[in-house]
Amino acid sequence: IAHDFNNLLVAMMSQNSLALRLMGEEHRAAKHVEKALRASARAADLTRQMLAFAGKNKYVMTPVSLNMLLVDNLEFLRASIPKNVELRPQMMETLPLIMGDEGQLQQVVMNLIINGADAIGQVPGQVVVTTSVCDVEEGKWGDGWLRANLELQGGRYAVVEVADTGVGMSAETLARIFDPFFTTKEKGRGLGLAAVSGIVRAHQGDLWVRSVLGQGTTFQLLLPILQEGGEVVDVEPPTAVSSTTASTNHQHPSRVLIIDDEEPVLEAVTDILALSGVEALTAVSGQQGIDLYKQHSKDIAVILLDLSMPEMTGEETFYLLRQINPNVPVILSSGYDEKEAKKRIADAGQADFLAKPYDVDILSAKLRGYVAG
């Protein structure tokens, strides 16, 4: 479903941003197009949350100090909750590092703290944030805790505990808090804790919760500590044009081959390229894309390839294109994160990546290194 949403959002965001650029900000319809773009951006954020729930969001993993993450964001966190709620940090002095995406983990902690403050309401209360370390024995979990990750491995974990003095939850509510779209808030979208649990599972961690109606709720975020000497993976994205693919010929190819099974995506990208004077060749299937490349290979500067296609998949298409020309520049496009998209393709390190959804500016910046326009 998220893949289908992303394809629709590519068309919506691209066509709306293209329309805004053509009409100019002074046009009386411009403010309405801007509102449509903002709505599309909110829809894109919801799609990212759904991918986070599935554990397939984009992650940049680096060594992270959870203590520093809290210290660096403490004032911002205090400003995000009502003044009647006291935020009390209690941090372990020598907390080990963990391996994680700092931005995603910041969102997790913020979500838990804001939820705790919301549960307190208008009365005075506290949200206490504690960091510690615990040893989890395989198959032996704390009594009375609901767990988000039933496949958690035994080992040593860094813990961030968020405890509030709010209204607490009934057993029935507690049993459903990790369900997508479930919410107890009148204006909530209900994907918050589902997305949080997806992010935590993607970090090989867990989220434990227990609650007593009328007394409050406690969450424990468990993340595996980074072992001394552990390998740090370099996840920097590839450059736009590698030395092996840069053309040395004075007659540079100028066309872009777009292979995507969604017509609205093909139309949107074609319209964007036309604005820059770049000609597009479009294919609605992998086989059609291969046929077009064979016919026009000398004219094609880069191929924009959707990974999620029926019949001949994006992976199969990629391999066949590389058999024809091992150095053909390819931009893989997917609604999933770059690591998830590339891990299915052995030599995808030589390919570029473009995350869906994207708009005019994002696409133009990505293609700038390949075609002149």
Short mmCIF file of N, CA and C in Angstrom, two decimals, residues 198-336:
data_model
loop_
_atom_site.label_atom_id
_atom_site.label_comp_id
_atom_site.label_asym_id
_atom_site.label_seq_id
_atom_site.Cartn_x
_atom_site.Cartn_y
_atom_site.Cartn_z
N GLY A 198 8.00 0.23 15.04
CA GLY A 198 8.68 -0.17 13.82
C GLY A 198 10.12 0.33 13.78
N ILE A 199 10.33 1.58 14.19
CA ILE A 199 11.69 2.13 14.25
C ILE A 199 12.54 1.34 15.23
N VAL A 200 11.96 1.02 16.39
CA VAL A 200 12.70 0.29 17.42
C VAL A 200 13.07 -1.11 16.92
N ARG A 201 12.14 -1.79 16.27
CA ARG A 201 12.44 -3.13 15.75
C ARG A 201 13.54 -3.08 14.69
N ALA A 202 13.53 -2.01 13.87
CA ALA A 202 14.56 -1.87 12.85
C ALA A 202 15.94 -1.67 13.47
N HIS A 203 15.99 -1.22 14.72
CA HIS A 203 17.25 -1.07 15.45
C HIS A 203 17.58 -2.32 16.28
N GLN A 204 16.87 -3.42 16.03
CA GLN A 204 17.03 -4.67 16.79
C GLN A 204 16.81 -4.46 18.28
N GLY A 205 15.92 -3.51 18.59
CA GLY A 205 15.61 -3.23 19.98
C GLY A 205 14.19 -3.61 20.32
N ASP A 206 13.70 -3.08 21.44
CA ASP A 206 12.35 -3.40 21.87
C ASP A 206 11.78 -2.21 22.62
N LEU A 207 10.46 -2.19 22.73
CA LEU A 207 9.75 -1.17 23.49
C LEU A 207 8.82 -1.90 24.44
N TRP A 208 9.06 -1.72 25.74
CA TRP A 208 8.23 -2.35 26.76
C TRP A 208 7.33 -1.29 27.38
N VAL A 209 6.14 -1.68 27.78
CA VAL A 209 5.22 -0.73 28.40
C VAL A 209 4.38 -1.44 29.45
N ARG A 210 4.14 -0.73 30.53
CA ARG A 210 3.16 -1.19 31.51
C ARG A 210 2.43 0.03 32.04
N SER A 211 1.19 -0.16 32.47
CA SER A 211 0.37 0.97 32.87
C SER A 211 -0.65 0.54 33.91
N VAL A 212 -0.94 1.45 34.82
CA VAL A 212 -1.97 1.22 35.83
C VAL A 212 -2.98 2.36 35.72
N LEU A 213 -4.22 2.01 35.50
CA LEU A 213 -5.27 3.02 35.33
C LEU A 213 -5.33 3.91 36.57
N GLY A 214 -5.24 5.22 36.34
CA GLY A 214 -5.28 6.18 37.43
C GLY A 214 -3.94 6.47 38.07
N GLN A 215 -2.87 5.76 37.66
CA GLN A 215 -1.56 5.96 38.29
C GLN A 215 -0.48 6.39 37.30
N GLY A 216 -0.57 5.98 36.06
CA GLY A 216 0.44 6.39 35.09
C GLY A 216 0.94 5.26 34.22
N THR A 217 1.83 5.60 33.31
CA THR A 217 2.36 4.66 32.32
C THR A 217 3.88 4.76 32.26
N THR A 218 4.54 3.63 32.06
CA THR A 218 5.99 3.59 31.93
C THR A 218 6.37 2.86 30.64
N PHE A 219 7.19 3.52 29.82
CA PHE A 219 7.76 2.89 28.63
C PHE A 219 9.25 2.66 28.88
N GLN A 220 9.76 1.54 28.39
CA GLN A 220 11.20 1.29 28.38
C GLN A 220 11.65 1.00 26.96
N LEU A 221 12.54 1.85 26.47
CA LEU A 221 13.14 1.68 25.15
C LEU A 221 14.46 0.95 25.32
N LEU A 222 14.58 -0.24 24.73
CA LEU A 222 15.79 -1.05 24.84
C LEU A 222 16.50 -1.09 23.49
N LEU A 223 17.79 -0.74 23.49
CA LEU A 223 18.59 -0.75 22.27
C LEU A 223 19.91 -1.45 22.55
N PRO A 224 20.33 -2.38 21.66
CA PRO A 224 21.56 -3.13 21.91
C PRO A 224 22.77 -2.22 21.93
N ILE A 225 23.63 -2.40 22.94
CA ILE A 225 24.80 -1.53 23.07
C ILE A 225 25.82 -1.89 21.99
N LEU A 226 26.62 -0.90 21.62
CA LEU A 226 27.66 -1.09 20.62
C LEU A 226 28.86 -1.74 21.29
N GLN A 227 29.18 -2.95 20.86
CA GLN A 227 30.29 -3.68 21.47
C GLN A 227 31.61 -3.00 21.11
N GLU A 228 32.56 -3.04 22.04
CA GLU A 228 33.87 -2.44 21.80
C GLU A 228 34.53 -3.11 20.61
N GLY A 229 35.01 -2.29 19.67
CA GLY A 229 35.63 -2.83 18.47
C GLY A 229 34.63 -3.21 17.40
N GLY A 230 33.34 -2.92 17.65
CA GLY A 230 32.32 -3.25 16.67
C GLY A 230 32.50 -2.47 15.39
N GLU A 231 32.10 -3.07 14.30
CA GLU A 231 32.30 -2.46 12.99
C GLU A 231 31.31 -1.34 12.76
N VAL A 232 31.78 -0.20 12.29
CA VAL A 232 30.94 0.92 11.91
C VAL A 232 30.85 0.94 10.39
N VAL A 233 29.64 0.85 9.87
CA VAL A 233 29.44 0.74 8.43
C VAL A 233 29.31 2.12 7.81
N ASP A 234 30.06 2.38 6.78
CA ASP A 234 29.97 3.63 6.04
C ASP A 234 28.77 3.55 5.12
N VAL A 235 27.80 4.45 5.35
CA VAL A 235 26.57 4.39 4.55
C VAL A 235 26.39 5.65 3.71
N GLU A 236 27.49 6.33 3.39
CA GLU A 236 27.37 7.52 2.56
C GLU A 236 26.82 7.15 1.19
N PRO A 237 25.89 7.97 0.67
CA PRO A 237 25.33 7.67 -0.65
C PRO A 237 26.37 7.84 -1.73
N PRO A 238 26.23 7.14 -2.85
CA PRO A 238 27.19 7.27 -3.94
C PRO A 238 27.11 8.64 -4.59
N THR A 239 28.19 9.05 -5.20
CA THR A 239 28.18 10.32 -5.91
C THR A 239 27.33 10.21 -7.16
N ALA A 240 26.94 11.35 -7.70
CA ALA A 240 26.00 11.35 -8.82
C ALA A 240 26.56 10.63 -10.04
N VAL A 241 27.82 10.87 -10.35
CA VAL A 241 28.42 10.23 -11.52
C VAL A 241 29.77 9.68 -11.12
N SER A 242 29.95 8.38 -11.21
CA SER A 242 31.23 7.77 -10.86
C SER A 242 32.22 7.97 -11.99
N SER A 243 33.51 7.76 -11.66
CA SER A 243 34.55 7.97 -12.66
C SER A 243 34.41 6.99 -13.82
N THR A 244 33.80 5.83 -13.55
CA THR A 244 33.67 4.84 -14.62
C THR A 244 32.51 5.14 -15.54
N THR A 245 31.57 6.00 -15.07
CA THR A 245 30.40 6.26 -15.90
C THR A 245 30.43 7.64 -16.52
N ALA A 246 31.33 8.50 -16.09
CA ALA A 246 31.37 9.84 -16.66
C ALA A 246 31.82 9.76 -18.12
N SER A 247 31.12 10.46 -18.94
CA SER A 247 31.44 10.40 -20.37
C SER A 247 32.63 11.27 -20.69
N THR A 248 33.48 10.77 -21.52
CA THR A 248 34.62 11.56 -21.98
C THR A 248 34.42 11.99 -23.43
N ASN A 249 33.29 11.61 -23.99
CA ASN A 249 32.99 11.97 -25.37
C ASN A 249 32.44 13.38 -25.42
N HIS A 250 32.80 14.14 -26.42
CA HIS A 250 32.32 15.51 -26.53
C HIS A 250 30.83 15.56 -26.85
N GLN A 251 30.29 14.53 -27.48
CA GLN A 251 28.87 14.48 -27.79
C GLN A 251 28.16 13.72 -26.66
N HIS A 252 27.77 14.46 -25.63
CA HIS A 252 27.18 13.84 -24.45
C HIS A 252 25.76 13.36 -24.76
N PRO A 253 25.39 12.17 -24.31
CA PRO A 253 23.99 11.75 -24.44
C PRO A 253 23.11 12.65 -23.58
N SER A 254 21.89 12.89 -24.03
CA SER A 254 21.06 13.90 -23.37
C SER A 254 19.68 13.40 -22.96
N ARG A 255 19.32 12.17 -23.33
CA ARG A 255 17.99 11.68 -22.99
C ARG A 255 17.99 10.95 -21.65
N VAL A 256 16.81 10.92 -21.02
CA VAL A 256 16.62 10.16 -19.79
C VAL A 256 15.59 9.07 -20.06
N LEU A 257 15.95 7.83 -19.76
CA LEU A 257 15.02 6.71 -19.91
C LEU A 257 14.36 6.46 -18.55
N ILE A 258 13.04 6.55 -18.52
CA ILE A 258 12.28 6.35 -17.28
C ILE A 258 11.54 5.02 -17.40
N ILE A 259 11.80 4.11 -16.47
CA ILE A 259 11.13 2.81 -16.47
C ILE A 259 10.31 2.71 -15.19
N ASP A 260 9.00 2.78 -15.34
CA ASP A 260 8.09 2.75 -14.19
C ASP A 260 6.74 2.26 -14.67
N ASP A 261 6.11 1.39 -13.89
CA ASP A 261 4.83 0.82 -14.33
C ASP A 261 3.65 1.74 -14.06
N GLU A 262 3.89 2.90 -13.44
CA GLU A 262 2.80 3.84 -13.14
C GLU A 262 2.82 5.00 -14.14
N GLU A 263 1.75 5.10 -14.93
CA GLU A 263 1.65 6.17 -15.94
C GLU A 263 1.74 7.57 -15.32
N PRO A 264 1.09 7.84 -14.16
CA PRO A 264 1.20 9.19 -13.59
C PRO A 264 2.63 9.58 -13.25
N VAL A 265 3.44 8.61 -12.83
CA VAL A 265 4.85 8.90 -12.54
C VAL A 265 5.60 9.24 -13.83
N LEU A 266 5.36 8.45 -14.88
CA LEU A 266 6.01 8.71 -16.17
C LEU A 266 5.65 10.10 -16.69
N GLU A 267 4.38 10.46 -16.59
CA GLU A 267 3.93 11.76 -17.07
C GLU A 267 4.56 12.89 -16.26
N ALA A 268 4.59 12.73 -14.93
CA ALA A 268 5.14 13.78 -14.08
C ALA A 268 6.62 14.01 -14.36
N VAL A 269 7.40 12.94 -14.45
CA VAL A 269 8.84 13.08 -14.70
C VAL A 269 9.09 13.65 -16.09
N THR A 270 8.32 13.21 -17.07
CA THR A 270 8.46 13.73 -18.43
C THR A 270 8.20 15.23 -18.47
N ASP A 271 7.16 15.68 -17.77
CA ASP A 271 6.84 17.11 -17.73
C ASP A 271 7.95 17.92 -17.06
N ILE A 272 8.52 17.38 -15.99
CA ILE A 272 9.60 18.07 -15.29
C ILE A 272 10.83 18.21 -16.19
N LEU A 273 11.17 17.13 -16.88
CA LEU A 273 12.33 17.16 -17.77
C LEU A 273 12.11 18.13 -18.93
N ALA A 274 10.88 18.15 -19.45
CA ALA A 274 10.57 19.05 -20.56
C ALA A 274 10.78 20.51 -20.17
N LEU A 275 10.52 20.84 -18.91
CA LEU A 275 10.72 22.20 -18.43
C LEU A 275 12.18 22.62 -18.54
N SER A 276 13.08 21.65 -18.43
CA SER A 276 14.52 21.92 -18.54
C SER A 276 15.06 21.64 -19.93
N GLY A 277 14.18 21.30 -20.87
CA GLY A 277 14.61 21.02 -22.22
C GLY A 277 15.25 19.66 -22.40
N VAL A 278 14.96 18.73 -21.49
CA VAL A 278 15.52 17.38 -21.57
C VAL A 278 14.45 16.43 -22.07
N GLU A 279 14.80 15.62 -23.06
CA GLU A 279 13.85 14.67 -23.64
C GLU A 279 13.82 13.38 -22.84
N ALA A 280 12.62 12.87 -22.62
CA ALA A 280 12.45 11.62 -21.88
C ALA A 280 11.95 10.51 -22.79
N LEU A 281 12.46 9.32 -22.55
CA LEU A 281 11.91 8.10 -23.14
C LEU A 281 11.24 7.34 -22.00
N THR A 282 10.02 6.85 -22.21
CA THR A 282 9.29 6.22 -21.12
C THR A 282 8.94 4.77 -21.45
N ALA A 283 9.00 3.95 -20.41
CA ALA A 283 8.65 2.53 -20.55
C ALA A 283 7.83 2.11 -19.34
N VAL A 284 6.73 1.37 -19.59
CA VAL A 284 5.84 0.96 -18.52
C VAL A 284 6.18 -0.43 -17.99
N SER A 285 7.24 -1.03 -18.49
CA SER A 285 7.65 -2.35 -18.03
C SER A 285 9.15 -2.50 -18.20
N GLY A 286 9.71 -3.47 -17.49
CA GLY A 286 11.14 -3.72 -17.61
C GLY A 286 11.54 -4.11 -19.01
N GLN A 287 10.76 -4.99 -19.64
CA GLN A 287 11.09 -5.44 -20.99
C GLN A 287 11.05 -4.30 -21.99
N GLN A 288 10.03 -3.44 -21.87
CA GLN A 288 9.95 -2.30 -22.78
C GLN A 288 11.14 -1.36 -22.57
N GLY A 289 11.55 -1.21 -21.32
CA GLY A 289 12.70 -0.37 -21.03
C GLY A 289 13.97 -0.91 -21.64
N ILE A 290 14.16 -2.22 -21.56
CA ILE A 290 15.34 -2.85 -22.16
C ILE A 290 15.35 -2.67 -23.67
N ASP A 291 14.17 -2.86 -24.29
CA ASP A 291 14.07 -2.69 -25.74
C ASP A 291 14.41 -1.26 -26.15
N LEU A 292 13.89 -0.28 -25.38
CA LEU A 292 14.18 1.12 -25.70
C LEU A 292 15.67 1.43 -25.52
N TYR A 293 16.27 0.85 -24.49
CA TYR A 293 17.69 1.11 -24.27
C TYR A 293 18.53 0.55 -25.41
N LYS A 294 18.17 -0.63 -25.89
CA LYS A 294 18.91 -1.22 -27.02
C LYS A 294 18.83 -0.32 -28.25
N GLN A 295 17.66 0.30 -28.46
CA GLN A 295 17.46 1.13 -29.65
C GLN A 295 18.15 2.49 -29.53
N HIS A 296 18.23 3.03 -28.30
CA HIS A 296 18.68 4.42 -28.13
C HIS A 296 19.84 4.55 -27.14
N SER A 297 20.61 3.51 -26.96
CA SER A 297 21.65 3.52 -25.92
C SER A 297 22.62 4.68 -26.05
N LYS A 298 22.96 5.07 -27.28
CA LYS A 298 23.94 6.15 -27.47
C LYS A 298 23.39 7.51 -27.06
N ASP A 299 22.05 7.62 -26.99
CA ASP A 299 21.44 8.91 -26.66
C ASP A 299 21.04 9.02 -25.19
N ILE A 300 21.12 7.93 -24.45
CA ILE A 300 20.60 7.90 -23.07
C ILE A 300 21.70 8.22 -22.08
N ALA A 301 21.49 9.30 -21.32
CA ALA A 301 22.48 9.73 -20.33
C ALA A 301 22.33 8.98 -19.01
N VAL A 302 21.11 8.64 -18.65
CA VAL A 302 20.86 7.98 -17.37
C VAL A 302 19.50 7.29 -17.44
N ILE A 303 19.34 6.24 -16.63
CA ILE A 303 18.07 5.51 -16.55
C ILE A 303 17.51 5.67 -15.15
N LEU A 304 16.26 6.12 -15.06
CA LEU A 304 15.54 6.20 -13.79
C LEU A 304 14.66 4.96 -13.69
N LEU A 305 15.00 4.05 -12.78
CA LEU A 305 14.40 2.72 -12.74
C LEU A 305 13.64 2.48 -11.44
N ASP A 306 12.34 2.24 -11.55
CA ASP A 306 11.52 1.87 -10.39
C ASP A 306 11.81 0.42 -10.01
N LEU A 307 12.01 0.17 -8.73
CA LEU A 307 12.35 -1.19 -8.30
C LEU A 307 11.13 -2.09 -8.14
N SER A 308 9.97 -1.50 -7.87
CA SER A 308 8.78 -2.31 -7.58
C SER A 308 7.86 -2.35 -8.80
N MET A 309 8.10 -3.32 -9.67
CA MET A 309 7.28 -3.48 -10.87
C MET A 309 6.82 -4.92 -10.98
N PRO A 310 5.63 -5.16 -11.57
CA PRO A 310 5.16 -6.53 -11.77
C PRO A 310 5.90 -7.20 -12.92
N GLU A 311 5.67 -8.49 -13.07
CA GLU A 311 6.30 -9.28 -14.14
C GLU A 311 7.82 -9.19 -14.04
N MET A 312 8.48 -8.46 -14.93
CA MET A 312 9.93 -8.29 -14.80
C MET A 312 10.20 -7.24 -13.74
N THR A 313 10.82 -7.64 -12.63
CA THR A 313 11.03 -6.72 -11.52
C THR A 313 12.12 -5.71 -11.83
N GLY A 314 12.22 -4.69 -10.98
CA GLY A 314 13.28 -3.71 -11.15
C GLY A 314 14.66 -4.32 -11.03
N GLU A 315 14.81 -5.31 -10.12
CA GLU A 315 16.10 -5.98 -9.96
C GLU A 315 16.50 -6.72 -11.24
N GLU A 316 15.56 -7.46 -11.81
CA GLU A 316 15.84 -8.19 -13.05
C GLU A 316 16.19 -7.23 -14.18
N THR A 317 15.43 -6.14 -14.27
CA THR A 317 15.69 -5.14 -15.30
C THR A 317 17.09 -4.55 -15.15
N PHE A 318 17.47 -4.27 -13.90
CA PHE A 318 18.79 -3.71 -13.62
C PHE A 318 19.89 -4.65 -14.10
N TYR A 319 19.78 -5.93 -13.77
CA TYR A 319 20.80 -6.90 -14.18
C TYR A 319 20.91 -7.00 -15.71
N LEU A 320 19.75 -7.01 -16.39
CA LEU A 320 19.77 -7.13 -17.85
C LEU A 320 20.36 -5.89 -18.50
N LEU A 321 20.05 -4.72 -17.95
CA LEU A 321 20.64 -3.48 -18.47
C LEU A 321 22.15 -3.48 -18.30
N ARG A 322 22.62 -3.98 -17.16
CA ARG A 322 24.06 -4.02 -16.91
C ARG A 322 24.76 -5.07 -17.77
N GLN A 323 24.02 -6.08 -18.21
CA GLN A 323 24.59 -7.05 -19.15
C GLN A 323 24.82 -6.40 -20.51
N ILE A 324 23.90 -5.51 -20.89
CA ILE A 324 24.05 -4.80 -22.16
C ILE A 324 25.19 -3.79 -22.07
N ASN A 325 25.21 -3.03 -20.97
CA ASN A 325 26.25 -2.02 -20.76
C ASN A 325 26.59 -1.97 -19.27
N PRO A 326 27.71 -2.54 -18.87
CA PRO A 326 28.08 -2.58 -17.45
C PRO A 326 28.23 -1.21 -16.81
N ASN A 327 28.43 -0.17 -17.62
CA ASN A 327 28.67 1.17 -17.08
C ASN A 327 27.50 2.12 -17.25
N VAL A 328 26.34 1.61 -17.66
CA VAL A 328 25.20 2.50 -17.86
C VAL A 328 24.79 3.13 -16.52
N PRO A 329 24.68 4.45 -16.46
CA PRO A 329 24.26 5.10 -15.22
C PRO A 329 22.79 4.79 -14.91
N VAL A 330 22.53 4.31 -13.71
CA VAL A 330 21.18 3.95 -13.29
C VAL A 330 20.87 4.61 -11.96
N ILE A 331 19.70 5.23 -11.86
CA ILE A 331 19.19 5.75 -10.60
C ILE A 331 18.04 4.84 -10.17
N LEU A 332 18.24 4.09 -9.10
CA LEU A 332 17.18 3.24 -8.58
C LEU A 332 16.20 4.10 -7.79
N SER A 333 14.91 3.89 -8.01
CA SER A 333 13.89 4.69 -7.34
C SER A 333 12.95 3.78 -6.57
N SER A 334 12.71 4.13 -5.30
CA SER A 334 11.87 3.29 -4.46
C SER A 334 11.32 4.09 -3.30
N GLY A 335 10.19 3.65 -2.77
CA GLY A 335 9.63 4.25 -1.57
C GLY A 335 10.31 3.77 -0.32
N TYR A 336 11.09 2.69 -0.43
CA TYR A 336 11.82 2.17 0.72
C TYR A 336 13.16 2.89 0.84
#
